[in-house]
Structures are given as structure tokens and as C-alpha cells.
CSV table of C-alpha atoms and ligand atoms in Angstrom, one decimal:
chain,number,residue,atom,x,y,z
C,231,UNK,CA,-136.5,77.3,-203.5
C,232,UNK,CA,-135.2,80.7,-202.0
C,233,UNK,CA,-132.4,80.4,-199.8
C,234,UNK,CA,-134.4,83.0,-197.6
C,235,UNK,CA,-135.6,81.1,-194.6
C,236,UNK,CA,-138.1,84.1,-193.0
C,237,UNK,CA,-137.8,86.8,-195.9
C,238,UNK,CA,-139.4,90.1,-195.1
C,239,UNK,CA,-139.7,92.6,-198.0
C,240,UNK,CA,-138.6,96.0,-196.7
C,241,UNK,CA,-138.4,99.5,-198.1
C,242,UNK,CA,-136.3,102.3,-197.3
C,243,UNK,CA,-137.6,105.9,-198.8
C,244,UNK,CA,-135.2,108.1,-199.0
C,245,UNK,CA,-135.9,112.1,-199.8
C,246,UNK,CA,-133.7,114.7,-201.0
C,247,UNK,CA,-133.9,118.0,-199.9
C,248,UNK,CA,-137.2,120.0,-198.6
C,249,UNK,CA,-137.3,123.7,-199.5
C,250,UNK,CA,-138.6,126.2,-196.5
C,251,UNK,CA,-140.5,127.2,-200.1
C,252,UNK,CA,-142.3,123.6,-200.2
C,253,UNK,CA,-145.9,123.0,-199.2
C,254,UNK,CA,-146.6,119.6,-197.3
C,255,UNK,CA,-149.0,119.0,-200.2
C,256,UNK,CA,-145.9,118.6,-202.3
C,257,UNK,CA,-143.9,116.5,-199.9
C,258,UNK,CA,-146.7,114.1,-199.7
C,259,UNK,CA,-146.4,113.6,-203.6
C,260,UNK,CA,-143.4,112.8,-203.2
C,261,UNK,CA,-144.1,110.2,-200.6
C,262,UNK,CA,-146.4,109.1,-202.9
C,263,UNK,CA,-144.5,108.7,-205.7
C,264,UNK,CA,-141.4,106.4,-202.9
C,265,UNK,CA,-144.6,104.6,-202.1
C,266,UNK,CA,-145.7,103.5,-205.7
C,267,UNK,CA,-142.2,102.4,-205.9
C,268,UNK,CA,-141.7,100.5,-202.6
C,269,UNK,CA,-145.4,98.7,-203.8
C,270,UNK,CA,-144.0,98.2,-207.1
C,271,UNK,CA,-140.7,96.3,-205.5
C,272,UNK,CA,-143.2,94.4,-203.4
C,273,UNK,CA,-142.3,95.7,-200.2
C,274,UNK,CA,-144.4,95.0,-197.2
C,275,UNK,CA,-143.0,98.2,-195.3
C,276,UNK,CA,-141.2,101.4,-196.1
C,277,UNK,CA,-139.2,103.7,-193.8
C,278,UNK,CA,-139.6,107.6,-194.4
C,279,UNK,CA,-137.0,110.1,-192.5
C,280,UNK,CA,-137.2,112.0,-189.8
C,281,UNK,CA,-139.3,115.1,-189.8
C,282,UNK,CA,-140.2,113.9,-193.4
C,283,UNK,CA,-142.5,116.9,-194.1
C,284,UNK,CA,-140.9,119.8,-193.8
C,285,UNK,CA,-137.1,121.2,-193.7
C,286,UNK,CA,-134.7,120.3,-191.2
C,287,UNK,CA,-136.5,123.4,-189.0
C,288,UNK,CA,-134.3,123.4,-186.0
C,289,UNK,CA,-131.0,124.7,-188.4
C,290,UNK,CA,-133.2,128.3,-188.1
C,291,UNK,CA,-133.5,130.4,-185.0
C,292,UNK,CA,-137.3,131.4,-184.2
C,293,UNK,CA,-139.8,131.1,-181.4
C,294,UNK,CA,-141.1,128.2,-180.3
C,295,UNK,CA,-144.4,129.8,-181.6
C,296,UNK,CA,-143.8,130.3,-184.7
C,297,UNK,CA,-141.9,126.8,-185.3
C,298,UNK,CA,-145.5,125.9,-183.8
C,299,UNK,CA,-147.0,127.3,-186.5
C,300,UNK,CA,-145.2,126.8,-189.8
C,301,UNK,CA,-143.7,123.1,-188.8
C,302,UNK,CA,-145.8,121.3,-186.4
C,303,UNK,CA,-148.6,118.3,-186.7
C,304,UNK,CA,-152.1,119.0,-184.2
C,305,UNK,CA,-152.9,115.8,-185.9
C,306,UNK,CA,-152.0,112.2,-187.5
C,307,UNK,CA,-153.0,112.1,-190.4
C,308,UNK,CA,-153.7,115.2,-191.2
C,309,UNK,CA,-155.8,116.4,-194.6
C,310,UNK,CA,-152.1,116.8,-196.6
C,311,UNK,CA,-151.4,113.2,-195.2
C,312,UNK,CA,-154.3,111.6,-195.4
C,313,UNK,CA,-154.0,110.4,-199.0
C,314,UNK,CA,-150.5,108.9,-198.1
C,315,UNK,CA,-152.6,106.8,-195.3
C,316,UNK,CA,-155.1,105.9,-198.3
C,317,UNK,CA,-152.8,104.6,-200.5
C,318,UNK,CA,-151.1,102.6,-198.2
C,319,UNK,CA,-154.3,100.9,-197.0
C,320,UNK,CA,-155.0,100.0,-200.5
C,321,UNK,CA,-151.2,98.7,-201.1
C,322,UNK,CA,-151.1,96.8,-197.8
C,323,UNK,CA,-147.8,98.3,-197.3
C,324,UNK,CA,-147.0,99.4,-193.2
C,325,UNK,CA,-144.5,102.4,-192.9
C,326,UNK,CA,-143.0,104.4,-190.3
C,327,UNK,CA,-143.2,108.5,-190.7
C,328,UNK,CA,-141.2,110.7,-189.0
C,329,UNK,CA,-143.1,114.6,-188.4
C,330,UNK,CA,-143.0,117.3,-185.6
C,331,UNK,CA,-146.1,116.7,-183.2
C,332,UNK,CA,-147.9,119.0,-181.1
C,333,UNK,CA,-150.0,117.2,-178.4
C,334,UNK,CA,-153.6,118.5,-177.8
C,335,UNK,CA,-152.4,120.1,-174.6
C,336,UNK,CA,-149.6,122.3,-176.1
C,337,UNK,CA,-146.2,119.8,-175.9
C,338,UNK,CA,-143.8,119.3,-178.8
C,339,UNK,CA,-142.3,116.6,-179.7
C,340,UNK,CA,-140.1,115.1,-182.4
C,341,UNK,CA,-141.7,111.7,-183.3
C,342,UNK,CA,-142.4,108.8,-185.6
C,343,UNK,CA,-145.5,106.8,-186.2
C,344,UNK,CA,-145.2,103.0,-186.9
C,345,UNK,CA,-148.2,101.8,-189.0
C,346,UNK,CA,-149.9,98.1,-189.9
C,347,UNK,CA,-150.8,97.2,-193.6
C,348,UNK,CA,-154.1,99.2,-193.2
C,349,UNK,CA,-152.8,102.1,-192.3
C,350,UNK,CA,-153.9,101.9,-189.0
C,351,UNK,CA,-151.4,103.5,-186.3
C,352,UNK,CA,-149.8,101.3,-184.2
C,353,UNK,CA,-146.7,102.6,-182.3
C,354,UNK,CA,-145.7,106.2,-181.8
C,355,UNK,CA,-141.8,107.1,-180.5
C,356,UNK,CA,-141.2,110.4,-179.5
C,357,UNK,CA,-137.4,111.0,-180.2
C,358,UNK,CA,-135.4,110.7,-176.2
C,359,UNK,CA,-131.9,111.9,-177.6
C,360,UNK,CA,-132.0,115.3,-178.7
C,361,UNK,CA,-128.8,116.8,-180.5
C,362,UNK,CA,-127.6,120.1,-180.2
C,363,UNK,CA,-128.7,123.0,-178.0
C,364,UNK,CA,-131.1,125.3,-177.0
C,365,UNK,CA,-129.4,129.3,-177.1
C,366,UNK,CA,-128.5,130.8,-180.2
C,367,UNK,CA,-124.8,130.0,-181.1
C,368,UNK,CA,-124.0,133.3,-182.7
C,369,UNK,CA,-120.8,132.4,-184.6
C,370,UNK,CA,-122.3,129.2,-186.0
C,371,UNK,CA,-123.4,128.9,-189.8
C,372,UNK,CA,-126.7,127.4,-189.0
C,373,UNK,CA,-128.4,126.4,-185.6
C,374,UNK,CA,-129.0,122.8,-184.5
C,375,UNK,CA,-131.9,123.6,-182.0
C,376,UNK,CA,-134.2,120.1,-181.2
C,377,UNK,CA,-133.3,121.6,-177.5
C,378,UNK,CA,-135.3,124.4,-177.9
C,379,UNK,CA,-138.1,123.2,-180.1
C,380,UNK,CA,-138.8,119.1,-178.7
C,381,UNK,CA,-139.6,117.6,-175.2
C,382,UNK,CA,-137.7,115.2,-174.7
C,383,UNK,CA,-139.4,112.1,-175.7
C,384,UNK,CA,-142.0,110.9,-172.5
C,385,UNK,CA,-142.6,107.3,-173.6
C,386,UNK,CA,-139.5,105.3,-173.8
C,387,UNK,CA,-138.2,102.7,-176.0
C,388,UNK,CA,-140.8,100.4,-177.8
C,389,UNK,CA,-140.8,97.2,-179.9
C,390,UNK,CA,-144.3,96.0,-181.9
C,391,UNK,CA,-145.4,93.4,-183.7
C,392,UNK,CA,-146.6,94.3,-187.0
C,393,UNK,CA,-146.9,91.8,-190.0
C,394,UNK,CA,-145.6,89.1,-187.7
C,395,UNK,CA,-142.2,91.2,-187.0
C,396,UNK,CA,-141.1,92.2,-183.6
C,397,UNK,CA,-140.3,96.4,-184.8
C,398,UNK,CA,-138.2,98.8,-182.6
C,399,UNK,CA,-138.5,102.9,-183.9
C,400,UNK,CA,-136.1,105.2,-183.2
C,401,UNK,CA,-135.2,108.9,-184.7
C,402,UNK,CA,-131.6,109.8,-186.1
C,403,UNK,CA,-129.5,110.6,-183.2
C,404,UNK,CA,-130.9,108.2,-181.5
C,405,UNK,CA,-128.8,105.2,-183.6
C,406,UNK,CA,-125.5,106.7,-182.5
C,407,UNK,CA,-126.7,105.5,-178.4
C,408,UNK,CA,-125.9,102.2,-177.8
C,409,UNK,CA,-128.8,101.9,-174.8
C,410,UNK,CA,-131.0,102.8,-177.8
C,411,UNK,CA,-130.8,99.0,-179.5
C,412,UNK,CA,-130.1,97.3,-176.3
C,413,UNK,CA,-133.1,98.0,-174.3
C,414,UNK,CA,-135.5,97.5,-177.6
C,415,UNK,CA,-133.4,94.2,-178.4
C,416,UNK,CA,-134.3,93.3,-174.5
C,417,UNK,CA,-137.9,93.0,-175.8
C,418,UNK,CA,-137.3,90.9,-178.3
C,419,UNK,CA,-137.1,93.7,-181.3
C,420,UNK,CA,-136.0,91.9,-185.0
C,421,UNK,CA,-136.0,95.3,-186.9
C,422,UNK,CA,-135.0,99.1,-185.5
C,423,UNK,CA,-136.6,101.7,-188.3
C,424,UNK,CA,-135.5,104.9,-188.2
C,425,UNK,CA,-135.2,108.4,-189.8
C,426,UNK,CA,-132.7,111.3,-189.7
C,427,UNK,CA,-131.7,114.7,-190.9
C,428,UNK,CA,-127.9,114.4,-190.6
C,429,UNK,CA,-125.8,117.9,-191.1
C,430,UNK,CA,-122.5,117.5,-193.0
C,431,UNK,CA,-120.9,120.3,-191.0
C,432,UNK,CA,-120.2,119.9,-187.5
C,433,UNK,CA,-121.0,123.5,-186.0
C,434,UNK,CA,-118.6,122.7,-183.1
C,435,UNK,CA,-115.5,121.9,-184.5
C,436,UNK,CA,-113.8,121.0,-188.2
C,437,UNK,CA,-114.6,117.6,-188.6
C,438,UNK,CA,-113.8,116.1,-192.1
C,439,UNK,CA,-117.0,115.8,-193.9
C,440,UNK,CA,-116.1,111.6,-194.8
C,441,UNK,CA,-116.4,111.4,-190.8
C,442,UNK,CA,-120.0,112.0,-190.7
C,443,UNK,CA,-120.8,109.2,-193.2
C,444,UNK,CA,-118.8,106.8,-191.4
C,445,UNK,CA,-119.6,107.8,-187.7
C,446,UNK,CA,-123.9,107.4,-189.2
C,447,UNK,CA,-122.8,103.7,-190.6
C,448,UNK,CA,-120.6,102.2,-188.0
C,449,UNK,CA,-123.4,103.6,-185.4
C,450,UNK,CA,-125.8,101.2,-187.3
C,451,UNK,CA,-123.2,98.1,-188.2
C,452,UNK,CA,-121.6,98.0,-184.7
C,453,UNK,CA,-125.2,97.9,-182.7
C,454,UNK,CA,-127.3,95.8,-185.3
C,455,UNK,CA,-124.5,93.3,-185.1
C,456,UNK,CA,-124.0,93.8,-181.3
C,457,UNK,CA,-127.8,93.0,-180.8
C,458,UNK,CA,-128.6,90.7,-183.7
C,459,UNK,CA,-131.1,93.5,-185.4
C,460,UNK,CA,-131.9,94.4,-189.0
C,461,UNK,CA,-131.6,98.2,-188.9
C,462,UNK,CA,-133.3,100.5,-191.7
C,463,UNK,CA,-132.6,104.3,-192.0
C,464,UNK,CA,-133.7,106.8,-194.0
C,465,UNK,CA,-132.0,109.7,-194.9
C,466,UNK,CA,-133.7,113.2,-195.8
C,467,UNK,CA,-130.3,114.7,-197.7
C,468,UNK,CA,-128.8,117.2,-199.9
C,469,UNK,CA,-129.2,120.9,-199.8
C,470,UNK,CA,-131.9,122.2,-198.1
C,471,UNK,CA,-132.1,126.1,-199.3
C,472,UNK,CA,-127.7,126.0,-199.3
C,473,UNK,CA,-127.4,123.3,-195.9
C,474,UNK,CA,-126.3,120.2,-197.2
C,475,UNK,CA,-127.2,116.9,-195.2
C,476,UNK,CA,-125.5,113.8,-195.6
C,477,UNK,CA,-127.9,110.5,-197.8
C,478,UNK,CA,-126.4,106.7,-196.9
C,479,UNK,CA,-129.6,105.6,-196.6
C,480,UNK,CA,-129.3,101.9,-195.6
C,481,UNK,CA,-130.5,98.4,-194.6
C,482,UNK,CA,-127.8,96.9,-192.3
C,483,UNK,CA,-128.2,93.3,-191.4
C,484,UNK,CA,-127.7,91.5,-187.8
C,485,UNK,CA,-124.2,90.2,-189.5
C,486,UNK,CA,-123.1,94.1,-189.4
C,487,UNK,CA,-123.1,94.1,-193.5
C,488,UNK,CA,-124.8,97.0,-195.3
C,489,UNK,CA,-127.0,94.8,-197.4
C,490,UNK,CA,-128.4,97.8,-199.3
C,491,UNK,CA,-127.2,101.4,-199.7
C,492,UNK,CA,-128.4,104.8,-201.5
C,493,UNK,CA,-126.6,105.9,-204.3
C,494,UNK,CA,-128.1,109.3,-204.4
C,495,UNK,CA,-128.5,112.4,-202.0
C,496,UNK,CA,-132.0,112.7,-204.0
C,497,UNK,CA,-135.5,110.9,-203.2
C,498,UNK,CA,-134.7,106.8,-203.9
C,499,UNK,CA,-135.7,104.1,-203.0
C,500,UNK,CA,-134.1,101.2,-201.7
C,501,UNK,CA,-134.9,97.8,-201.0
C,502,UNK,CA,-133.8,94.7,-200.0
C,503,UNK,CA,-136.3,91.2,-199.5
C,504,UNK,CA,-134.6,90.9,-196.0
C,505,UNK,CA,-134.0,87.3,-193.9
C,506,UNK,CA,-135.0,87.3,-190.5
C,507,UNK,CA,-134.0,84.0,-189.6
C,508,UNK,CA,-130.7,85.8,-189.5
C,509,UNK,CA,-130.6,88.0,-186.6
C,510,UNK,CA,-132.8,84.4,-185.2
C,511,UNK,CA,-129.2,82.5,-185.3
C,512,UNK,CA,-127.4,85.3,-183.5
C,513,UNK,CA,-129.5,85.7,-181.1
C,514,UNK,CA,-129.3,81.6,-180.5
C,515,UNK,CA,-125.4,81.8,-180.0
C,516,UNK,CA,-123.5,84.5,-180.1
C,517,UNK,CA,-125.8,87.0,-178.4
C,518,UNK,CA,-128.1,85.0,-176.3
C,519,UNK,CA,-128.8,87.2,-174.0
C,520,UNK,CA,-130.2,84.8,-171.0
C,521,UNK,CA,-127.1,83.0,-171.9
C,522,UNK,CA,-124.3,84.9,-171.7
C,523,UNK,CA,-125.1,88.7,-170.4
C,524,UNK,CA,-123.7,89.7,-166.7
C,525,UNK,CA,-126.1,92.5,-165.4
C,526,UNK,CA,-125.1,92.1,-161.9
C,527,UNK,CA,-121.9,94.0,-163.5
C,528,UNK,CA,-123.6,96.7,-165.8
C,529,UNK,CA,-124.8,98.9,-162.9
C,530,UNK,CA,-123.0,102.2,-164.0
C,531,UNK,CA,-125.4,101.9,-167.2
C,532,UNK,CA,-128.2,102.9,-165.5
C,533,UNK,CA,-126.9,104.3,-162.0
C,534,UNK,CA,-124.5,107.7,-164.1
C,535,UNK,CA,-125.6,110.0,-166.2
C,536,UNK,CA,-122.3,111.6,-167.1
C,537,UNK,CA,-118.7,109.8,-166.7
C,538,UNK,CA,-117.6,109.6,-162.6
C,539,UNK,CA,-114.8,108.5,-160.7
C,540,UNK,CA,-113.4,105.1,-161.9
C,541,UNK,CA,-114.5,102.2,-159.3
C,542,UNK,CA,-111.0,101.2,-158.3
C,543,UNK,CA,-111.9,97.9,-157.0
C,544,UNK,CA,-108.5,96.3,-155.4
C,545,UNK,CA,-108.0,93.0,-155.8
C,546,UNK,CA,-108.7,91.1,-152.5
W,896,ING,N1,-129.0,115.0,-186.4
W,896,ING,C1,-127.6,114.6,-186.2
W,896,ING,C2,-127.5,113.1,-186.0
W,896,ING,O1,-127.4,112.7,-184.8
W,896,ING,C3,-125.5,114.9,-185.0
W,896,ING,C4,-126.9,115.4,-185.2
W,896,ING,C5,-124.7,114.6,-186.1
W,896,ING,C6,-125.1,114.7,-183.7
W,896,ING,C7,-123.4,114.1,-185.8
W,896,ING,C8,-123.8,114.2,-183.5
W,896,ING,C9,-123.0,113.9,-184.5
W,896,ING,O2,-127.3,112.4,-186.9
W,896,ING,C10,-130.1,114.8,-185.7
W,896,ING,N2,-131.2,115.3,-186.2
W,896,ING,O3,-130.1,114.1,-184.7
């Protein structure tokens, strides 16, 4: 009898660098290929990355027109996608798909689609923290421009249930916001999917490379513990035409573990037949929420943007 008291069998699909050269035909083969796997593992749902069919885009300095034209979805699926939505159907497997979408009247966002076992859309996030910034920073090596090319994201936070689980989406920089797990954990999420594209060199000042594994894991560990979530991320990684982004693909647990981790800065697959029953305990004692959260003193959460003058209550 497995010790597993709620097991959920969950993928995470990484991929290794895209090429400016490579077609979304090919990428999609690739998909393919992490989606024969995940079905072979018996996974129920697999996590893509962010923008998983094309290159990281925004590194490059262009018009929004032509990052239009060369980058951007008018539709989900499309024809290249499609099969990937076939095949899924026929495996039963849900996943989440991270792509550049252009709405029907002419806004751009950077989002995700959550799907159920037959392929069948069910949640959409459009991605609300966008890194970087919007002019051309001449002296940099490369650009990090979601600023210029995405809205921000227009529909908030959202949790589903899919396959029985309660699921949260969000999109790489995103999981470094601690608002981002909270307000999907207020509605009940069990599991926060998400994708990223993560440079390894910070265009603003020298950080150690070492730093930007670390700062994307302890983002993950400290808020899936902090709000009794599993959290699955997948990376797209490794040099993209001479810009290397960092893999540590992972499935972190609601304990703050790393229960599985990629090896490779290549396409892989990882897995883990997760226990939800986990994140069920903490959220029965150490993070009841009804139980033991204050919001009567959490008002600067919501009520400042940017950091203000400190309070300086005096003691009565
Ligand atoms: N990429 C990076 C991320 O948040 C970044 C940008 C890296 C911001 C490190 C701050 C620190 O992982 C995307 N696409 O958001």
C-alpha cells in the first residue's frame, strides 16, 4: 500500500535552447517527443516553459511589429500546435503552455494556457510582472524587453480545478513575488505551474552567476512552504544563438524540499508522483489561514506600490 495518501502524477518538460533559426514546427516535435515521455512516466499533467515556442524574443531590439510578426500567437492552438493538442487528448495528459498571444483586437500579451485531459482549454494567465524595461539599454549585451513587447497581464491571479486539483498558473518572474502565491493560495490553489526564461547575466550589475540559481529556487521553496503549495517550473535553458539561460527545472513540495530537479540545461523530463495530502496538513496547522492570518494589519500590501515613510506608531 503506497504511503501516498492523494498522489498526483506530475510532469515537468523542460527544453533546451530555441534557435531564432527554429521553425515552431520543430519546437512542437520536441514537445512531442517531452510529451511521449511524461505519458510514458504516467503523468497526468506536464508543465512546458514560458514562451515555449520560440526564443527568449525580448533579449533582441525590434518593433513591436515585427515581434508581432515573427513571435506572436493570433490563435490557441494553432495548425503547428494543434498536433500537440491531439496527442494530449489521446494520452489524457492536461498541460500548461506558455506562448506570446496576440488578442483579436491587436493586444499582446505574455501568457499561459492551462488545459484538462482532453485538451480542452481551461484557464488562461496572462503574465502581471513583467521584468526588465522598455528603451534600448545601449551598453547592455542583450536586451530584456517584456516592457516593450507585453501588456501587462489584464486578468489577475487564477486557481482551477482540473483532474480534481485546485491549479494556480503563473509565468517566471512572477515566482519571485510573494503576492503572486498568496492571493492564488487565498483561493484555495494545491499546485502553482509555471514557466520561465531565466538569463544567467544580470544586464544591471555583476551578479555571480550561482546567484541566479539560488535567488529562482529559494523564490519557489520559501513561498510553496509559506503557503502550503506544490510548485512546478519549467525551465527553457542553455544557449539560445550565444545567450545562456539558466535550467533547475523543479517540483518543490509544500515542506519547501525540491522533490525533483533537472540535471541538464537540455530538453528533460522530470517527474515526480506528487502527494497532495501534503500541502492538506499544512494548511490544517501551520498555515490555516482563517486561523491564524491578521489582515486588519496587512494594509500597506495593497494600499503602496513602492516603499513609503515608515508608520511610526508610538506606543500609547
Ligand atoms: N526572466 C527573469 C526572471 O524573473 C529576472 C528576469 C531574472 C528578473 C533575475 C530578476 C532577477 O526569472 C523573466 N522572463 O521574467
Amino acid at each position: 500500500m503506497s504511503g501516498l495518501k492523494r498522489p498526483f502524477p506530475l510532469a515537468v518538460a523542460q527544453l533546451g535552447p530555441i534557435s531564432l533559426a527554429d521553425s515552431r514546427a520543430a519546437v512542437v516535435k520536441r514537445l512531442i517527443a517531452l510529451l511521449r515521455e511524461a505519458h510514458a512516466r504516467g503523468a497526468k499533467f506536464v508543465v512546458f516553459p514560458e514562451l515555449a515556442l520560440t526564443t527568449f524574443f525580448p533579449r533582441y531590439w525590434m518593433s513591436e511589429e515585427e515581434a508581432v510578426e515573427r513571435f506572436f500567437e493570433r490563435s490557441m492552438p494553432g495548425p503547428e500546435t494543434k498536433p500537440l493538442f491531439d496527442l494530449a487528448a489521446e494520452f489524457k495528459i492536461g498541460f500548461y503552455l506558455g506562448y506570446a498571444e496576440l488578442t483579436p483586437d491587436g493586444r499582446r500579451f505574455n501568457t499561459a494556457i492551462m488545459t484538462d485531459e482532453n485538451a480542452k482549454i481551461v484557464g488562461r494567465y496572462r503574465k502581471i510582472h513583467l521584468p526588465g524595461h522598455s528603451h534600448h539599454i545601449e551598453t547592455a549585451p542583450f536586451q530584456h524587453l517584456e516592457k516593450k513587447f507585453f501588456d501587462v497581464g489584464n486578468e489577475g491571479f487564477n486557481v482551477w480545478t482540473t483532474q480534481g486539483v485546485r491549479m494556480g498558473m503563473c509565468i517566471c518572474n512572477d515566482r519571485r513575488w510573494a503576492e503572486t502565491y498568496r492571493v492564488m493560495a487565498l483561493q484555495s490553489a494545491e499546485i502553482v505551474v509555471l514557466g520561465y526564461n531565466t538569463p544567467s547575466v544580470n544586464i544591471h550589475w555583476p551578479e555571480a552567476p550561482h546567484l541566479r540559481m539560488s535567488s529562482h529556487l529559494i523564490s519557489m521553496q520559501g513561498n510553496a512552504y509559506g503557503n502550503a503549495l506544490w510548485v512546478a517550473a519549467a525551465a527553457k535553458c542553455g544557449s539560445e544563438d550565444g545567450f545562456h539561460m539558466i535550467g533547475g527545472s523543479a517540483i518543490v513540495s509544500p515542506t519547501g524540499e525540491i522533490t525533483a530537479l533537472a540535471q541538464t540545461e537540455a530538453d528533460e523530463l522530470i517527474f515526480a508522483n506528487i502527494d497532495l495530502a501534503i500541502g492538506e496538513t499544512f494548511r490544517e496547522h501551520v498555515f490555516n489561514f482563517a486561523k491564524h492570518r491578521r489582515p486588519e494589519h496587512y494594509g500597506l500590501i495593497v494600499e503602496r506600490t513602492g516603499a513609503g515613510a515608515p508608520l511610526g506608531k508610538k506606543p500609547d
